[in-house]
PDB file of C-alpha atoms and ligand atoms in Angstrom:
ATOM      1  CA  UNK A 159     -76.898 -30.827 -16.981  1.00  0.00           C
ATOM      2  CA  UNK A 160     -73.614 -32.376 -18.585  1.00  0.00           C
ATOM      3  CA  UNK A 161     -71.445 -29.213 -19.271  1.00  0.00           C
ATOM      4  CA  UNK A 162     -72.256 -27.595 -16.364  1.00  0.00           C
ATOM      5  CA  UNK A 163     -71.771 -30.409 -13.879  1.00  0.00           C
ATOM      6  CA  UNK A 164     -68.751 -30.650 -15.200  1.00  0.00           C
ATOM      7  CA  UNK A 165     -67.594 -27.274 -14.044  1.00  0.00           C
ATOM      8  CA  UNK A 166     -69.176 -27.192 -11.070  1.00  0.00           C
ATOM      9  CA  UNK A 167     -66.780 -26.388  -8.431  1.00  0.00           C
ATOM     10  CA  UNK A 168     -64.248 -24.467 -10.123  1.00  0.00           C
ATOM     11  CA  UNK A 169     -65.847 -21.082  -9.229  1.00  0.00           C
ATOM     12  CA  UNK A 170     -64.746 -19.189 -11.735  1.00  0.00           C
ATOM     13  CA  UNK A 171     -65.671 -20.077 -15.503  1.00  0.00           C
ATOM     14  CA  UNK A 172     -62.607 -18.495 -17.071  1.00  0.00           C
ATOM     15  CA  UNK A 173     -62.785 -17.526 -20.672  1.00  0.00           C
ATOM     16  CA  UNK A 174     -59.615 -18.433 -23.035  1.00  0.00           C
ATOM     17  CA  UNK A 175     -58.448 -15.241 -24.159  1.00  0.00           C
ATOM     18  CA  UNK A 176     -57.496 -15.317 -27.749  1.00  0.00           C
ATOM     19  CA  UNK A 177     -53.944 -15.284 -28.490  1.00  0.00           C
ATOM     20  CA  UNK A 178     -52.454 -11.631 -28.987  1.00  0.00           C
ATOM     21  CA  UNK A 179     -50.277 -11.467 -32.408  1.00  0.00           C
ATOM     22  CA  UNK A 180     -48.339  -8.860 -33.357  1.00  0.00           C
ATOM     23  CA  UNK A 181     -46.478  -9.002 -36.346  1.00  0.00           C
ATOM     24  CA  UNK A 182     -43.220  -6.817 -36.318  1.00  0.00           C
ATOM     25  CA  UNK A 183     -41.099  -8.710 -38.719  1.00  0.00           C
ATOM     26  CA  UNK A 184     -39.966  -5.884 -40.550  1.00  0.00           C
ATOM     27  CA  UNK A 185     -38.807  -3.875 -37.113  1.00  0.00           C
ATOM     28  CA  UNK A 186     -37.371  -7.243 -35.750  1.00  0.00           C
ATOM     29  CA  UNK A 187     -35.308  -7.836 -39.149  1.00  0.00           C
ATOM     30  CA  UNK A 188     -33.932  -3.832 -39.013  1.00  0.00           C
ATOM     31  CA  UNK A 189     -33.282  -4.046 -34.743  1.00  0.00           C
ATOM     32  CA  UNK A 190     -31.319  -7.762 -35.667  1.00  0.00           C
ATOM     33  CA  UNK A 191     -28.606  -6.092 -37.587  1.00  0.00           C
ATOM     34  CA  UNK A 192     -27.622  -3.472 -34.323  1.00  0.00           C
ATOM     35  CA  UNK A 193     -28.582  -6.642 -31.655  1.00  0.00           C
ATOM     36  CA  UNK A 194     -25.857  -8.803 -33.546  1.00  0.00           C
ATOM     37  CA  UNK A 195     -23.064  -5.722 -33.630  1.00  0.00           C
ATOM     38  CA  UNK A 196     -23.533  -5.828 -29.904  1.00  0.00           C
ATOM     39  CA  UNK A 197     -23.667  -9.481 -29.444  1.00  0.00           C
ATOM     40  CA  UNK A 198     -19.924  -9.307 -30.804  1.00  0.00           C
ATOM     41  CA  UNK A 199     -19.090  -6.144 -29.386  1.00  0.00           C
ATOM     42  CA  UNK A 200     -19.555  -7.703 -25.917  1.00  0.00           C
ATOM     43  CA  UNK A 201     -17.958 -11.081 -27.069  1.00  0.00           C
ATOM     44  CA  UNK A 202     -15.071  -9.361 -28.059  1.00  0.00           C
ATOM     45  CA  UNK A 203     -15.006  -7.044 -24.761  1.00  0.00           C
ATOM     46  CA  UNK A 204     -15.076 -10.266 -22.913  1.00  0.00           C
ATOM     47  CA  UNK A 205     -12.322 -12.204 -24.290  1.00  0.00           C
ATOM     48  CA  UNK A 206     -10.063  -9.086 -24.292  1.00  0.00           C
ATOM     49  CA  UNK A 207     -10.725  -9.385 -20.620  1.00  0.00           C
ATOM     50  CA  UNK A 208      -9.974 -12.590 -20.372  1.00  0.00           C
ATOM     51  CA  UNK A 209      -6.808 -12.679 -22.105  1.00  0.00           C
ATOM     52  CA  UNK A 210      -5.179  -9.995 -20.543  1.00  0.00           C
ATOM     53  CA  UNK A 211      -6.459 -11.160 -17.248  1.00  0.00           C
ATOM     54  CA  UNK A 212      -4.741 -14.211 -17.697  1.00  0.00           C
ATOM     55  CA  UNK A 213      -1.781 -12.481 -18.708  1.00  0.00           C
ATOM     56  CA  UNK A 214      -1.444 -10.466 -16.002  1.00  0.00           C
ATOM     57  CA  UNK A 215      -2.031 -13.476 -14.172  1.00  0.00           C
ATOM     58  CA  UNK A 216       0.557 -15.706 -15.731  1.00  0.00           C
ATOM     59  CA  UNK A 217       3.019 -12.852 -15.685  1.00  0.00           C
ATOM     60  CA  UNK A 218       2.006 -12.435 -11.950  1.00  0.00           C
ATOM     61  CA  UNK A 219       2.969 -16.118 -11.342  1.00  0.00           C
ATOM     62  CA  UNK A 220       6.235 -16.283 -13.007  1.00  0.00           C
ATOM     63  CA  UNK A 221       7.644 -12.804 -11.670  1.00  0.00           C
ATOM     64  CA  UNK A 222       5.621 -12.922  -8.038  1.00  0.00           C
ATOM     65  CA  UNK A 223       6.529  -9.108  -8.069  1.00  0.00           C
ATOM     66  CA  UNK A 224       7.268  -7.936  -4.568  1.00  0.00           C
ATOM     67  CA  UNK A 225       7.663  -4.448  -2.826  1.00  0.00           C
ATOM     68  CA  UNK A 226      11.213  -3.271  -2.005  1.00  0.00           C
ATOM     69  CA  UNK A 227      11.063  -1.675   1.322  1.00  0.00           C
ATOM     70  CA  UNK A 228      13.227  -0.200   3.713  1.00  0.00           C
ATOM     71  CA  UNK A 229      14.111  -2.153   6.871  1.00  0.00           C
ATOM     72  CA  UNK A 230      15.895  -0.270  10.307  1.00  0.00           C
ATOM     73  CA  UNK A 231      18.152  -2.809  11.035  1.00  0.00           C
ATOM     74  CA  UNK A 232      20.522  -1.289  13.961  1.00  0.00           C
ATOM     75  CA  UNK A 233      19.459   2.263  15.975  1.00  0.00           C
ATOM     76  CA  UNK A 234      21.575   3.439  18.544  1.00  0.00           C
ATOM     77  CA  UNK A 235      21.046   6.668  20.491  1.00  0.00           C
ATOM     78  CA  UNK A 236      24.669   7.312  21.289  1.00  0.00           C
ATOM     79  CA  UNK A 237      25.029  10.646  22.756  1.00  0.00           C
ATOM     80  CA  UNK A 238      22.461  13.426  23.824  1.00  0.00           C
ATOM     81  CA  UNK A 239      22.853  16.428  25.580  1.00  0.00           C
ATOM     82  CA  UNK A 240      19.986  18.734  27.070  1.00  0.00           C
ATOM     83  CA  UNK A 241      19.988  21.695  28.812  1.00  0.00           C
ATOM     84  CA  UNK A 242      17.383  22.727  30.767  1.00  0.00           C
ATOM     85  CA  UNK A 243      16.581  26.244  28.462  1.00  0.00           C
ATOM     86  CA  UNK A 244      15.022  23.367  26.801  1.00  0.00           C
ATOM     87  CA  UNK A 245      17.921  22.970  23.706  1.00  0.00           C
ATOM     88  CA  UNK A 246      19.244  19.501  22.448  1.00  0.00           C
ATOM     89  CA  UNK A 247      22.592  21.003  22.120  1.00  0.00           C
ATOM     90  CA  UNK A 248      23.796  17.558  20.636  1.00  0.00           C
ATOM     91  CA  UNK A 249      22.166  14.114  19.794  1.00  0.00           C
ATOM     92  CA  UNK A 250      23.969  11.606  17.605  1.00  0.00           C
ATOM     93  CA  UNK A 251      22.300   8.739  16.193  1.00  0.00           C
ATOM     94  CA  UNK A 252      23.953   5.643  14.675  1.00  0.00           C
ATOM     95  CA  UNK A 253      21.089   4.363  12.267  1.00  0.00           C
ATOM     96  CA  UNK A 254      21.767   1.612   9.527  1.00  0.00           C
ATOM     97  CA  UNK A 255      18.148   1.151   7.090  1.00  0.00           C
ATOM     98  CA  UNK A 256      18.560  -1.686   5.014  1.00  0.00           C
ATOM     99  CA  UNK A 257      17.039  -1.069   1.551  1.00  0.00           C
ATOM    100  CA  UNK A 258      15.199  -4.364   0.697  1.00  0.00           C
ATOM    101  CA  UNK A 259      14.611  -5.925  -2.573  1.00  0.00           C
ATOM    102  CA  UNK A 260      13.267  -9.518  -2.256  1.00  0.00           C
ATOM    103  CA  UNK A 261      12.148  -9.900  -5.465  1.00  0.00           C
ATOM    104  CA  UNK A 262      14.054 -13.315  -7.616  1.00  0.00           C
ATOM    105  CA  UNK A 263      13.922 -12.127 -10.930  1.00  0.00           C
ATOM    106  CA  UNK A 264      14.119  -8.342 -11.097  1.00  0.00           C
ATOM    107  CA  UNK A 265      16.355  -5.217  -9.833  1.00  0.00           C
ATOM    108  CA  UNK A 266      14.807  -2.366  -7.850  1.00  0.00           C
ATOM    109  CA  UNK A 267      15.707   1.607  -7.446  1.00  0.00           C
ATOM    110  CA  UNK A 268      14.954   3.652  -4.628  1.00  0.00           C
ATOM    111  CA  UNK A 269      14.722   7.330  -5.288  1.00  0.00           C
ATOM    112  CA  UNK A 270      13.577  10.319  -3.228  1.00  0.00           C
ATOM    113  CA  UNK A 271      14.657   8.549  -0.206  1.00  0.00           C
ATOM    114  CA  UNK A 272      13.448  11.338   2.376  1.00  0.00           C
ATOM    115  CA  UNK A 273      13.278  10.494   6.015  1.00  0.00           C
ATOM    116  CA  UNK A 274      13.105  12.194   9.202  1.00  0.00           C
ATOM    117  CA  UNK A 275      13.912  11.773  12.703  1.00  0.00           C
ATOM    118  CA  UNK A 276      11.531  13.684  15.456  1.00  0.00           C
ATOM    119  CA  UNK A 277      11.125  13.858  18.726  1.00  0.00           C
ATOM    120  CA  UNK A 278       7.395  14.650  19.884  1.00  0.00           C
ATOM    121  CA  UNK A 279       7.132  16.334  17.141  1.00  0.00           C
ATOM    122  CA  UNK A 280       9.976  18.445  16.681  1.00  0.00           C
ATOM    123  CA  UNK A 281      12.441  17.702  13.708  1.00  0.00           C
ATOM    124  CA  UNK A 282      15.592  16.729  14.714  1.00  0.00           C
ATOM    125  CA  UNK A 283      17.327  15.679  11.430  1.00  0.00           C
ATOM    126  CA  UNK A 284      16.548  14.779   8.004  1.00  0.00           C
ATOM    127  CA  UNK A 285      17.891  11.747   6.411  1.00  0.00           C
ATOM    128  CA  UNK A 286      18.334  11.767   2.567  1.00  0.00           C
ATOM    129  CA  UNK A 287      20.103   9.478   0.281  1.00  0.00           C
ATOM    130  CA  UNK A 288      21.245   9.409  -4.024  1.00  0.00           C
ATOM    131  CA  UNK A 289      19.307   7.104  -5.909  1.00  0.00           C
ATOM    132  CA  UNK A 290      20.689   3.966  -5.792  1.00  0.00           C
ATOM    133  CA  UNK A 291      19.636   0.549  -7.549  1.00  0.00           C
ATOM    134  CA  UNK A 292      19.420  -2.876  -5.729  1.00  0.00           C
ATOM    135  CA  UNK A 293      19.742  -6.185  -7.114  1.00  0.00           C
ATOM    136  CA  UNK A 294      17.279  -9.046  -7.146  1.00  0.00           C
ATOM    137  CA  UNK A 295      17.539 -10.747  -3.588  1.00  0.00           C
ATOM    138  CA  UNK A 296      19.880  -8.445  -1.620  1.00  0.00           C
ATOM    139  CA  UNK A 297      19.821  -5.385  -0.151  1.00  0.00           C
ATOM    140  CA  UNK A 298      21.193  -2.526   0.232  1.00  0.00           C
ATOM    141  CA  UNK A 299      22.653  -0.505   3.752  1.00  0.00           C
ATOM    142  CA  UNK A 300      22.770   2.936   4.286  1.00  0.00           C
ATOM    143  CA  UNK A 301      24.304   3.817   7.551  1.00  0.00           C
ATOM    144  CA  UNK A 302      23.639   6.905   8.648  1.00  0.00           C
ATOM    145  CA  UNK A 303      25.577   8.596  11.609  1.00  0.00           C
ATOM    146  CA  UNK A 304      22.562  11.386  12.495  1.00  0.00           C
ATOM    147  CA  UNK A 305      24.233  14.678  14.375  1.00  0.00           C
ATOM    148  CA  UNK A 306      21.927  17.435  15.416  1.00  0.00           C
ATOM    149  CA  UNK A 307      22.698  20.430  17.446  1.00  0.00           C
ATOM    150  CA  UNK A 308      20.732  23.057  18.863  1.00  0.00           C
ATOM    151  CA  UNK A 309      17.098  21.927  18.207  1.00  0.00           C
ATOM    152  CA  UNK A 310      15.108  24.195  20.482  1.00  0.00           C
ATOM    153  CA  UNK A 311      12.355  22.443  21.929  1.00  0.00           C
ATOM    154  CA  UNK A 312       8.559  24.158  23.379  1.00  0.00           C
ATOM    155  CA  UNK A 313       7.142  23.966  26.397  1.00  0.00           C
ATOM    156  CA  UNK A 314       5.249  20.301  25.759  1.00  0.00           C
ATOM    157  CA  UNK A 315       8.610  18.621  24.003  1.00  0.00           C
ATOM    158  CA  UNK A 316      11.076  20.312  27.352  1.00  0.00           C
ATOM    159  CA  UNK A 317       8.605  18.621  29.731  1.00  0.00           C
ATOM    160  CA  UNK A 318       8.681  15.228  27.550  1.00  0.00           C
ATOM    161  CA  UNK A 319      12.267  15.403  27.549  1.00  0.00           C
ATOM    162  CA  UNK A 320      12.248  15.924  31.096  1.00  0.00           C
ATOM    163  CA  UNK A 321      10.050  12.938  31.717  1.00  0.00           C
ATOM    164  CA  UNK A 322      12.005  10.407  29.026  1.00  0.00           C
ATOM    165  CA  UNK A 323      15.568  11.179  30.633  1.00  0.00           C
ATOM    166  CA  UNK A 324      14.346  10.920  34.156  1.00  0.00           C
ATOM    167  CA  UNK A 325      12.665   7.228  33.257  1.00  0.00           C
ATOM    168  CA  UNK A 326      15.903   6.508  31.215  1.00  0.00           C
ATOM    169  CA  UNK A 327      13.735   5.896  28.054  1.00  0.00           C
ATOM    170  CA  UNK A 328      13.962   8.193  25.046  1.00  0.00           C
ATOM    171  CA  UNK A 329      11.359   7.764  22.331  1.00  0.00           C
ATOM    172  CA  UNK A 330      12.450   8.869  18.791  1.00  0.00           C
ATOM    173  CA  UNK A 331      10.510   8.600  15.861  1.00  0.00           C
ATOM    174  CA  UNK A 332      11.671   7.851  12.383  1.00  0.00           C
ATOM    175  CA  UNK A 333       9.325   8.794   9.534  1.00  0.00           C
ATOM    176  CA  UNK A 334       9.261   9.594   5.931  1.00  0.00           C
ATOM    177  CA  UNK A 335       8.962   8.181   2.597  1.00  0.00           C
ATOM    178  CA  UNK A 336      11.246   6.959  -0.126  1.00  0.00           C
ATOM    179  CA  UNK A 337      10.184   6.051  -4.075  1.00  0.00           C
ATOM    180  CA  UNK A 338      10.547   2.159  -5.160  1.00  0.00           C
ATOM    181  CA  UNK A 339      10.439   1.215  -9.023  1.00  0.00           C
ATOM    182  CA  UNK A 340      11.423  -1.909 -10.551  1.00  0.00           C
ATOM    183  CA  UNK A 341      10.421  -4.065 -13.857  1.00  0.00           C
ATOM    184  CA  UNK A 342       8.050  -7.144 -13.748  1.00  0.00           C
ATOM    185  CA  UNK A 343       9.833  -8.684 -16.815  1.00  0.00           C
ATOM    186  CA  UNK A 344       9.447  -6.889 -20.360  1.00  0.00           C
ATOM    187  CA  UNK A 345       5.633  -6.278 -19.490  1.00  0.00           C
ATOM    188  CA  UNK A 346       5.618  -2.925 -16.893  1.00  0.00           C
ATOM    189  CA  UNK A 347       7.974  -0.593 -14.690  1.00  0.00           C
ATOM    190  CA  UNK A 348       6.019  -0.602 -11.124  1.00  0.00           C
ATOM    191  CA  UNK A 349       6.404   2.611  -9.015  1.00  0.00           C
ATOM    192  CA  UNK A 350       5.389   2.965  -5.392  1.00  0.00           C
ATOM    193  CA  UNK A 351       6.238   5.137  -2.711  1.00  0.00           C
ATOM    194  CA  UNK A 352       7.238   3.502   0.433  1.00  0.00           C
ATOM    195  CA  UNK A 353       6.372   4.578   3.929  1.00  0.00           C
ATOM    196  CA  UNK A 354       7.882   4.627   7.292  1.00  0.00           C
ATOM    197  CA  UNK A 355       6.845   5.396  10.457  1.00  0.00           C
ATOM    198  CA  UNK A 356       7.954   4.217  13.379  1.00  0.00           C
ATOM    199  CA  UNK A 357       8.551   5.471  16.923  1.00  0.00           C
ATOM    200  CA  UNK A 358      12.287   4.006  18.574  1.00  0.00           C
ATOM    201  CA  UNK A 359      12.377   3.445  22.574  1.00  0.00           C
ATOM    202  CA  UNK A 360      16.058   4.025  23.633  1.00  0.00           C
ATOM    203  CA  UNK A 361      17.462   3.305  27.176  1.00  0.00           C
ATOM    204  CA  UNK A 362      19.029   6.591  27.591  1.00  0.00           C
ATOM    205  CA  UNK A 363      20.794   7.586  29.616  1.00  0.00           C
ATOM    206  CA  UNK A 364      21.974   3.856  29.700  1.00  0.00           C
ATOM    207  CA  UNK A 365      23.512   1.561  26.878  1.00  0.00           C
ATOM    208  CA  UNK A 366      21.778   3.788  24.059  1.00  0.00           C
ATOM    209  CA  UNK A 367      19.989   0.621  22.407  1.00  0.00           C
ATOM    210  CA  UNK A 368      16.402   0.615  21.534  1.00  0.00           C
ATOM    211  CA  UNK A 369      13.856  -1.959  22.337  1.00  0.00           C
ATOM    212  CA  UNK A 370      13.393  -3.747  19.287  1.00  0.00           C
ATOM    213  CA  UNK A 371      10.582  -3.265  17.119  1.00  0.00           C
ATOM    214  CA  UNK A 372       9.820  -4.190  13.401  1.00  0.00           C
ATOM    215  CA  UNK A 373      10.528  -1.353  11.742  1.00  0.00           C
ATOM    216  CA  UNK A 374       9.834  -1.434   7.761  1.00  0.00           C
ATOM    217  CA  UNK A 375       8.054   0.852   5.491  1.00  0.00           C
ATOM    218  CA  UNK A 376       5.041  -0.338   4.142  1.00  0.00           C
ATOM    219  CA  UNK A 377       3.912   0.866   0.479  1.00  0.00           C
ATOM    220  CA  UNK A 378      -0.322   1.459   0.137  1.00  0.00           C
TER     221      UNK A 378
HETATM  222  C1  LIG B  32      20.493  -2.277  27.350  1.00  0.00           C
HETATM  223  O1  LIG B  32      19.749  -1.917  28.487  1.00  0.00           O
HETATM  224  C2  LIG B  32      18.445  -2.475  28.563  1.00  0.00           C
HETATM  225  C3  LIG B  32      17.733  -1.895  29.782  1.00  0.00           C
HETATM  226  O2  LIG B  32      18.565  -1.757  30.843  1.00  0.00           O
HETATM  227  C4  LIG B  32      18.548  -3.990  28.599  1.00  0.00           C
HETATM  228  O3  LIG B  32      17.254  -4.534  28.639  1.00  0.00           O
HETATM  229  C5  LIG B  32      19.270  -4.461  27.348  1.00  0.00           C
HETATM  230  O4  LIG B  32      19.458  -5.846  27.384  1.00  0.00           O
HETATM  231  C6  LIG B  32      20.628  -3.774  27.223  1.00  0.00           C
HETATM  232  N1  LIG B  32      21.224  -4.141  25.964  1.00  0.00           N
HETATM  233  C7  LIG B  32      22.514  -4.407  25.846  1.00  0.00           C
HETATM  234  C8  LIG B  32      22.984  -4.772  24.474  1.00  0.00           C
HETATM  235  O5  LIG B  32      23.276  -4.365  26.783  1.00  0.00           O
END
């Protein structure tokens, strides 16, 4: 009765299986030699990453490189005159864009500056400037006194027009895109396009001044 009182109950008499060997030490010593390489490959990988992530890091915290932007700082519709064949025969603009670095330790240039101003889709002028540089914490103005004649507008921009000048408010948009580089230390030159977009509401006919809005290109 002794042994199998004593496993009465457990239900199940399992048998011990027999341990399994396999012996592989001549694949294991071969497959060491390749595991090892990798070991340091990946070691090596790793600490690269580190060290230039802390680089870029450190070099991030001592530059804090920013992006230049442009800025409309004054827009003022001064003069436009529509006929009712649907022709701006004149519109003059008074615009001043402040070119913005705001970086402490580092100049800027701004190149390609290409900018337009539209009405409901229509071009009415392009705005261009030379490539000009910008020192660390200033900024640059470019005043530009837009003058547009003859812009023919279609049957949806007349009607617009029609609309705006009747409710004395004049929307004009200002778009385009200008090309910002500037050096973060010795380390890299950074290039970004800058973007603009923004649609001006001017009391026209009236005192020709917008409502204010933040208008600044934004780069991606
Ligand atoms: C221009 O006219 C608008 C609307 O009449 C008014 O709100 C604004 O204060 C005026 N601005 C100036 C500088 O007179």
């Amino acid at each position: 009765m002794g042994p199998q009182h004593h496993h009465h109950g457990h239900g199940h008499h399992r048998k011990q299986e027999e341990p399994r060997v396999f012996l592989r030490e001549r694949r294991k010593r071969k497959s060491s030699g390749v595991v090892w390489a990798l070991v340091i490959l990946c070691t090596v990988l790793a600490i690269g990453v580190i060290v230039t992530g802390g680089t870029v890091f450190a070099v991030y915290l001592l530059y804090k490189p920013k992006m230049p932007y442009l800025l409309v700082s004054d827009a003022r519709l001064e003069s436009l005159a529509y006929d009712q064949s649907g022709t701006i025969r004149e519109l003059r603009l008074a615009l001043t864009i402040l070119a913005e670095n705001t970086n402490s330790k580092t100049d800027a240039t701004f190149s390609r500056v290409n900018l337009g101003v539209g009405f409901r889709g229509a071009e009415v002028a392009l705005l261009r400037a030379a490539d000009f540089s910008v020192a660390r914490r200033s900024s640059v103005p470019l005043r530009y006194q837009v003058y547009s004649a003859g812009r023919q507008l279609n049957g949806e921009g007349m009607e617009s027009m029609y609309g705006a000048l009747r409710a004395g408010v004049v929307p004009l948009d200002l778009f385009g895109k200008a090309r910002t580089s500037w050096k973060v230390g010795i380390f890299a030159s950074l290039r970004f396009w800058t973007r603009i977009n923004c649609r001006f509401l001017f009391f026209y006919p009236g005192n020709g001044t917008a409502m204010p809005i933040d208008c600044r290109s934004r780069s991606p």
